[in-house]
Every structure is written in structure tokens, then in C-alpha cells.
Short mmCIF file of C-alpha atoms in Angstrom, two decimals:
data_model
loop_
_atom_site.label_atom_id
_atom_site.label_comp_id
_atom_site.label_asym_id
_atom_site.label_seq_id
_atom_site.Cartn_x
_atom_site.Cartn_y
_atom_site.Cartn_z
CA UNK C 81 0.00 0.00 0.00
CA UNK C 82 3.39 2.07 0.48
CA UNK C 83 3.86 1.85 -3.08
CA UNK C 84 0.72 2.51 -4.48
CA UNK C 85 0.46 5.55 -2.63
CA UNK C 86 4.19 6.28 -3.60
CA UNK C 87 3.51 5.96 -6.89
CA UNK C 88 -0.03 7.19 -7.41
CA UNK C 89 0.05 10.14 -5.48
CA UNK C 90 1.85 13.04 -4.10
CA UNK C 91 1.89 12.09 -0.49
CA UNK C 92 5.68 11.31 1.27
CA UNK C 93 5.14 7.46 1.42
CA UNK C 94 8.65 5.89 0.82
CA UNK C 95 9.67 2.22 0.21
CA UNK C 96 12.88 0.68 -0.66
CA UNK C 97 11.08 -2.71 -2.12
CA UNK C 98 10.39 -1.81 -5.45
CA UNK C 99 10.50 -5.25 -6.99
CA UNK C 100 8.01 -6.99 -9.18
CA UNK C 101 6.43 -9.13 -5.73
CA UNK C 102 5.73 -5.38 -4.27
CA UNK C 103 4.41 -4.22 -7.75
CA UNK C 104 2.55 -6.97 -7.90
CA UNK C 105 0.30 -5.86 -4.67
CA UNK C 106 0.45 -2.10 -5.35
CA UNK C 107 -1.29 -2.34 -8.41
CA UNK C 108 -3.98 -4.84 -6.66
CA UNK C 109 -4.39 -2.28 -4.12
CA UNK C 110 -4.33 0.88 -6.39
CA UNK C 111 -8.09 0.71 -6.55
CA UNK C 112 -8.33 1.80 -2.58
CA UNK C 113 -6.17 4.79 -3.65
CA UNK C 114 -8.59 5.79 -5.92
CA UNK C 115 -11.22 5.64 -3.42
CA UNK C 116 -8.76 7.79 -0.97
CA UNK C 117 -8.87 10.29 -4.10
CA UNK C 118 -12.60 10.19 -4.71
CA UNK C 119 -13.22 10.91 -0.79
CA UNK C 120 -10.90 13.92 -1.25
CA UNK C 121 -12.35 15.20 -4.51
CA UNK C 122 -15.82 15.04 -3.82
CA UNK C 123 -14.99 16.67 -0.33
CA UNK C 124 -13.55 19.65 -2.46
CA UNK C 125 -16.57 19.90 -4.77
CA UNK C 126 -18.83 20.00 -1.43
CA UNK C 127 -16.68 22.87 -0.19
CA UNK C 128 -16.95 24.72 -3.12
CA UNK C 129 -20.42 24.13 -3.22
CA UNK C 130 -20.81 25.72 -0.07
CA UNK C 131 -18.75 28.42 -0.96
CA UNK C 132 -20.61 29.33 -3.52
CA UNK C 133 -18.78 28.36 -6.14
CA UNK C 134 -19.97 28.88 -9.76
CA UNK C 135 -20.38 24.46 -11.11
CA UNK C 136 -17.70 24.46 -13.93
CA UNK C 137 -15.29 26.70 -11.79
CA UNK C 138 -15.51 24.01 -9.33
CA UNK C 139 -15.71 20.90 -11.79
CA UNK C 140 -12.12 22.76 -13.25
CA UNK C 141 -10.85 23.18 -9.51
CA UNK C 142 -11.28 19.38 -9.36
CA UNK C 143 -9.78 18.71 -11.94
CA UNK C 144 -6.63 20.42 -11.33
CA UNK C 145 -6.68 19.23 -7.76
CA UNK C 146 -6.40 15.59 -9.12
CA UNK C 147 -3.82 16.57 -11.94
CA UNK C 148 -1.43 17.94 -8.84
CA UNK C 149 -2.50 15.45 -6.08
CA UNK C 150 -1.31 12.53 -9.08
CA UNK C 151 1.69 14.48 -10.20
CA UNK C 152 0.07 14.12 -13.47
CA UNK C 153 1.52 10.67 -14.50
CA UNK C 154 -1.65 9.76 -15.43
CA UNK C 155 -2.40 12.64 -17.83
CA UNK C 156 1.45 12.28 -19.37
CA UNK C 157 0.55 8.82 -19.98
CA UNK C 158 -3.05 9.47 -22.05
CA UNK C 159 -0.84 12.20 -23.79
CA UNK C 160 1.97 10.31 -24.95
CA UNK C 161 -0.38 7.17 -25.67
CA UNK C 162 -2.39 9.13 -28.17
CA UNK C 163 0.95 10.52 -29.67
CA UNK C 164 1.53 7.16 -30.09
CA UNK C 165 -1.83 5.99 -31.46
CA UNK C 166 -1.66 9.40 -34.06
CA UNK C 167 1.93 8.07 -35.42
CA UNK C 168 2.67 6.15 -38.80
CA UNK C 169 5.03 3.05 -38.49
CA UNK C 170 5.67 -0.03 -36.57
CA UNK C 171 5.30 -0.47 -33.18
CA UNK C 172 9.24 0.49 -32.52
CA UNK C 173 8.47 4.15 -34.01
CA UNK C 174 5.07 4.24 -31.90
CA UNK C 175 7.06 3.97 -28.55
CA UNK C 176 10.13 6.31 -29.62
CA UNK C 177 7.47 9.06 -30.00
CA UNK C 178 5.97 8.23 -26.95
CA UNK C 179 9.06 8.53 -25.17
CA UNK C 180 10.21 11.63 -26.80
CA UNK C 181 8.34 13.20 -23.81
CA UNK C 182 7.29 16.07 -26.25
CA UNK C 183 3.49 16.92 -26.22
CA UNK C 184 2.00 16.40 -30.14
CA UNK C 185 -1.33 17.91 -31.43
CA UNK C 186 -2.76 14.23 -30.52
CA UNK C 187 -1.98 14.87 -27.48
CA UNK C 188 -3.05 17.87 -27.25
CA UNK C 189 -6.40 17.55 -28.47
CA UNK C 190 -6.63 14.67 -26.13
CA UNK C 191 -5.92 16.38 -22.94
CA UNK C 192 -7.97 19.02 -24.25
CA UNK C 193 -11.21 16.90 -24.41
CA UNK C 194 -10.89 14.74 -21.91
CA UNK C 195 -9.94 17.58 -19.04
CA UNK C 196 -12.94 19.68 -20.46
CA UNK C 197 -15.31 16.38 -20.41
CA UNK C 198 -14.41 15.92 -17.17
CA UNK C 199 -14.49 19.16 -15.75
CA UNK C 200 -18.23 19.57 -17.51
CA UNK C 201 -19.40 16.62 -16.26
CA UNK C 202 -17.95 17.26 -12.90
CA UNK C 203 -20.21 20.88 -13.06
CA UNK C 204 -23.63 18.65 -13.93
CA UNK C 205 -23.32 16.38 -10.98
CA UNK C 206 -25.95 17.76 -8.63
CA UNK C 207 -24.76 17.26 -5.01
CA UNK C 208 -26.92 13.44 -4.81
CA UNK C 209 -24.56 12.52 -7.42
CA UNK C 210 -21.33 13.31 -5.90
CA UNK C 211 -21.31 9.50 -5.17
CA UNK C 212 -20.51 9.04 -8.71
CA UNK C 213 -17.13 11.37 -8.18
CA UNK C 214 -16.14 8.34 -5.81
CA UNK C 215 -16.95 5.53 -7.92
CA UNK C 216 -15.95 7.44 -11.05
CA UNK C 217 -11.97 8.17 -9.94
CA UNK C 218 -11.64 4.48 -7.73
CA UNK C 219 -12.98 2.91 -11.61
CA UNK C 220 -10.01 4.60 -12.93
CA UNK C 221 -7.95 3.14 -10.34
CA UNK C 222 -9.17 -0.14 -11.18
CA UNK C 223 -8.23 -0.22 -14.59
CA UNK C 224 -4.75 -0.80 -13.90
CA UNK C 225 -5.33 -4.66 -12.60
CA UNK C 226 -6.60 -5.30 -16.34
CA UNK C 227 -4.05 -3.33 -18.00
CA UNK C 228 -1.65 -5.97 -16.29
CA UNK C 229 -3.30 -9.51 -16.22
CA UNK C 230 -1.43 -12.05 -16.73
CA UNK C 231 -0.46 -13.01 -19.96
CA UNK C 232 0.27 -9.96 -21.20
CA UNK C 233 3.35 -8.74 -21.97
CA UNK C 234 5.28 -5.43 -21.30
CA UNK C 235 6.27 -3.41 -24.77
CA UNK C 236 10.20 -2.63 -23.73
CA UNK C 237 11.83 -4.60 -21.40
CA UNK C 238 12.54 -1.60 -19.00
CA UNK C 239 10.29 1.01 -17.65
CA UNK C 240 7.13 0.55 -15.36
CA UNK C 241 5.21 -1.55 -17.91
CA UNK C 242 7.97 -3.94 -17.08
CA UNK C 243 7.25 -4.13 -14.07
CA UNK C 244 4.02 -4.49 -13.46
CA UNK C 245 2.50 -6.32 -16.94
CA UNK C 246 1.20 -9.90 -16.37
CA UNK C 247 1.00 -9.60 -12.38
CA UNK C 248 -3.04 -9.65 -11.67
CA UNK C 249 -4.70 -13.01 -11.91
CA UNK C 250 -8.12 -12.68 -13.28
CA UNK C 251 -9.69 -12.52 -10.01
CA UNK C 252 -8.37 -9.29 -9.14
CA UNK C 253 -10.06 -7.04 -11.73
CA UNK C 254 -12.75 -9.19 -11.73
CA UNK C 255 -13.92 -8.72 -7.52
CA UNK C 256 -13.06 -5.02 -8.04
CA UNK C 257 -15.58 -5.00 -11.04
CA UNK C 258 -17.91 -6.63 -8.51
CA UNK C 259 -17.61 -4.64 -5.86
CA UNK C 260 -17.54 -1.33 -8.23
CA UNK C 261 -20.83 -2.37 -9.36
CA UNK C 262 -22.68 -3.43 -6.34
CA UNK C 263 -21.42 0.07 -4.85
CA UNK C 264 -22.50 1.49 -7.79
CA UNK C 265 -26.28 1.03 -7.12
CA UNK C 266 -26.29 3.01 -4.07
CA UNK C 267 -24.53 5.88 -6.15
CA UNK C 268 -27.27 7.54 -7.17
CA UNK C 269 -30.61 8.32 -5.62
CA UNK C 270 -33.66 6.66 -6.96
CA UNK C 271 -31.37 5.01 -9.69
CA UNK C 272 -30.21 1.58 -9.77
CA UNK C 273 -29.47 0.66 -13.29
CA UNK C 274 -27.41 3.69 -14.49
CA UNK C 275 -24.26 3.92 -12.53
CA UNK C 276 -23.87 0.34 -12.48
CA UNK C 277 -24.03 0.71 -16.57
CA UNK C 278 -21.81 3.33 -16.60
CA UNK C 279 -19.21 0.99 -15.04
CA UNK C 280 -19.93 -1.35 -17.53
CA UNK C 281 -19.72 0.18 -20.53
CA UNK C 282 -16.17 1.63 -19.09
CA UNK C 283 -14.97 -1.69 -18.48
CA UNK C 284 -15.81 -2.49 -21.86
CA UNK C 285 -14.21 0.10 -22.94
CA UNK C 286 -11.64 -0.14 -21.18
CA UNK C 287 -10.93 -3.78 -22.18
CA UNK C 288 -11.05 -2.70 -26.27
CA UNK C 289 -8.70 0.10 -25.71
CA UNK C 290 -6.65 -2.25 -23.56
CA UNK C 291 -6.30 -4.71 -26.59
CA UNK C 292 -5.87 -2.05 -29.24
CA UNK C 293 -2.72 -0.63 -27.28
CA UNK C 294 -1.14 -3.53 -26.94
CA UNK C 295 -1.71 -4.35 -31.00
CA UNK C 296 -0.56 -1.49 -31.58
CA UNK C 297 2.57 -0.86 -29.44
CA UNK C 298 3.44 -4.56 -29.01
CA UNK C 299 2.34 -4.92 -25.23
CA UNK C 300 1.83 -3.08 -21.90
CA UNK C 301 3.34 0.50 -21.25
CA UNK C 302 3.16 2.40 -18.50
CA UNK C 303 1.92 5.07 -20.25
CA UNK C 304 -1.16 3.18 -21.64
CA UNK C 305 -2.07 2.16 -17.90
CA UNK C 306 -2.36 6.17 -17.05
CA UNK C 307 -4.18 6.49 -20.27
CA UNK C 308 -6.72 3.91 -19.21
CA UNK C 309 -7.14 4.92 -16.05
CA UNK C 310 -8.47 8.23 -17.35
CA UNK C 311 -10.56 7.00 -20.35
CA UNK C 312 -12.68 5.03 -17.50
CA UNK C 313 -12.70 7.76 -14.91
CA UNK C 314 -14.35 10.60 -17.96
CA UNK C 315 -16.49 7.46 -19.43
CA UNK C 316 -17.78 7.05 -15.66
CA UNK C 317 -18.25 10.43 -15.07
CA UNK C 318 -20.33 11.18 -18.48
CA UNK C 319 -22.75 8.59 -18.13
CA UNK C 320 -23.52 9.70 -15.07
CA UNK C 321 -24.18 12.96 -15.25
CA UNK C 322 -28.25 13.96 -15.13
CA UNK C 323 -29.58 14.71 -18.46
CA UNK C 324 -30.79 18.66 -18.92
#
């Protein structure tokens, strides 16, 4: 749990085991730091509510809050996967552009629309939603144990993907999707069925985009595990927000 919150946040947690047995539980547990996110996010859209706070100011607010409280690994990673995906060539020229650690106009576009999606969507969640905040940003989290079941294998032989591809057994992304969805019920008032499809159709999602990457760039990156996580946390987030 060190690790996880080492790696998937800001806060001063500190390890000296950073070996594939420990990466192997972080990323099991990185689900719970999602949660530990959620809490804090929909804590600071409450606050602003009370404050006053004009909707998309706050659904921005929240937005950055979760860029700085992540270091922004997560947003680096959707940027430099969709340089990736926007490049000609083999899978060897895909990952040299994605490690150029310049920012394209794929990736800017992408950051673009997904920061604004999320920030709008954040803005339409009336205060019985917040729930959705929670289950929306802990989905996100949850990602990562597909992006690394086993059997699939890292793209380079260094680098986080390395580390962490082909450590989950099934089970693990499969109770979290359980759990996600019976928690998902109670999400919003007076609606069963539609955050519990919202996590669905992520997963989904999720598990296309999953495959296409690793077509694409020859296996797991670390990069396409940040990109995941925020393709489920925006899909999440949209499908739950109340129609006008």
C-alpha cells in the first residue's frame, strides 16, 4: 500500500522494495487509492459548493486538484499514448514518439477533451450525485489490474510496464468490477441501473482500448495504464451525469 500511494500520489510514502512481488500488490491495491482520491475530490466539490462556487469553476478546480495530487503521470501517460496511437510506423516508431516526452497535437487535443469532459461533467453532478465522483476516480484506479493480467506482456523490457505487466490473476479485476458495481447502485438516488451501466460500458471500454494498445505498441506500457485509467474515470463520469 506504500507503493501505491508512492507511486499514485503526491503524499511522502517511501519504500525501498520496489520489486516486481511489491508491484505486484500495489497495483492490486491501487483501486483503494482511488477511493482515498474520490473521498478527497468530492470533499472539495462540497466545499466549493458551499462556498458558492460557480459548477464548472468548481468541476475545473477538481480537476486540477487531481492533476497535482497525481503528479500528473496519469495525464502524461493518455498524452503520450495518443501521440503514439496518431503516429505512422511499426510499433518500434510508436514507442520512440511516446518517449520523446514532447506533447503532439494528438496529445493535445486529447488532454484538451478529456480535461474539459471531465471538468463539464464534474459541473452537472448535482450534489446526490457526488457518489458518482467516488466511484468514477476508484474505476479509474481499477483499470490498472486489467491493463496488467497475466499473460500480457510489457512493450520494452525496461520502464514501469515492465514491471508491473502480467501480475493480476483474473480474479483481481474481476472482484473489483464486482464490488464497483454493487457500490454502484447506491450511487445515485432513486437510480439503480445507471451507474452500475456506466461501469460497464467503461470496463468495456476499457478492455477494447486495452487490446488495441497492446496491438498497436506490441504490449503493456506504462503510459497506456495512465491512459486507461483516465478513459474510464471521464467514461464514468459522463454517463452519469443527469440529463438537462
Amino acid at each position: 500500500m506504500r507503493l501505491a500511494l508512492s507511486w499514485l500520489t503526491v503524499l511522502p510514502f517511501h519504500t525501498n522494495k520496489v520489486d516486481r512481488a511489491a508491484a505486484r500488490t500495489a497495483i492490486a491495491v491501487a483501486p483503494l487509492v482511488g477511493l482515498l482520491l474520490g473521498l478527497t475530490a468530492a470533499g472539495l466539490l462540497y466545499a466549493a459548493h458551499k462556498a458558492g462556487m460557480p459548477p464548472l469553476l468548481a468541476g475545473l478546480l477538481t480537476v486540477g486538484f487531481l492533476a497535482l495530487a497525481t503528479r500528473g503521470m496519469h495525464l502524461d501517460g493518455l498524452a503520450d499514448t495518443a501521440d503514439g496511437l496518431g503516429c505512422y510506423g511499426p510499433p518500434e516508431r510508436a514507442l520512440a514518439v511516446m518517449k520523446d516526452g514532447g506533447a503532439g497535437p494528438f496529445a493535445v487535443v486529447t488532454l484538451i477533451v478529456v480535461l474539459g469532459a471531465q471538468a463539464t461533467a464534474l459541473a452537472a453532478l448535482t450534489p446526490d450525485r457526488w457518489p458518482a465522483v467516488v466511484l468514477a476516480i476508484t474505476a479509474g484506479r481499477t483499470a490498472f489490474t486489467a491493463c496488467c493480467l497475466k499473460g500480457l506482456n510489457p512493450a520494452r523490457p525496461e520502464g514501469l510496464g515492465a514491471l508491473v505487466a502480467g501480475t493480476q490473476p483474473w480474479w483481481i479485476p474481476t472482484a473489483w468490477l464486482a464490488v464497483l458495481t454493487a457500490a454502484a447502485t447506491q450511487a445515485i438516488p432513486n437510480n439503480y441501473w445507471l451507474a452500475p451501466t456506466a461501469i460497464a460500458i467503461a470496463a468495456l471500454t476499457a478492455a477494447a482500448f486495452i487490446r488495441h494498445t497492446i496491438k498497436r505498441f506490441g504490449g503493456v506500457t506504462g503510459d497506456t495504464l495512465g491512459a486507461t485509467c483516465e478513459l474510464t474515470t471521464t467514461i464514468v463520469l459522463i454517463t452519469t451525469t443527469p440529463a438537462q
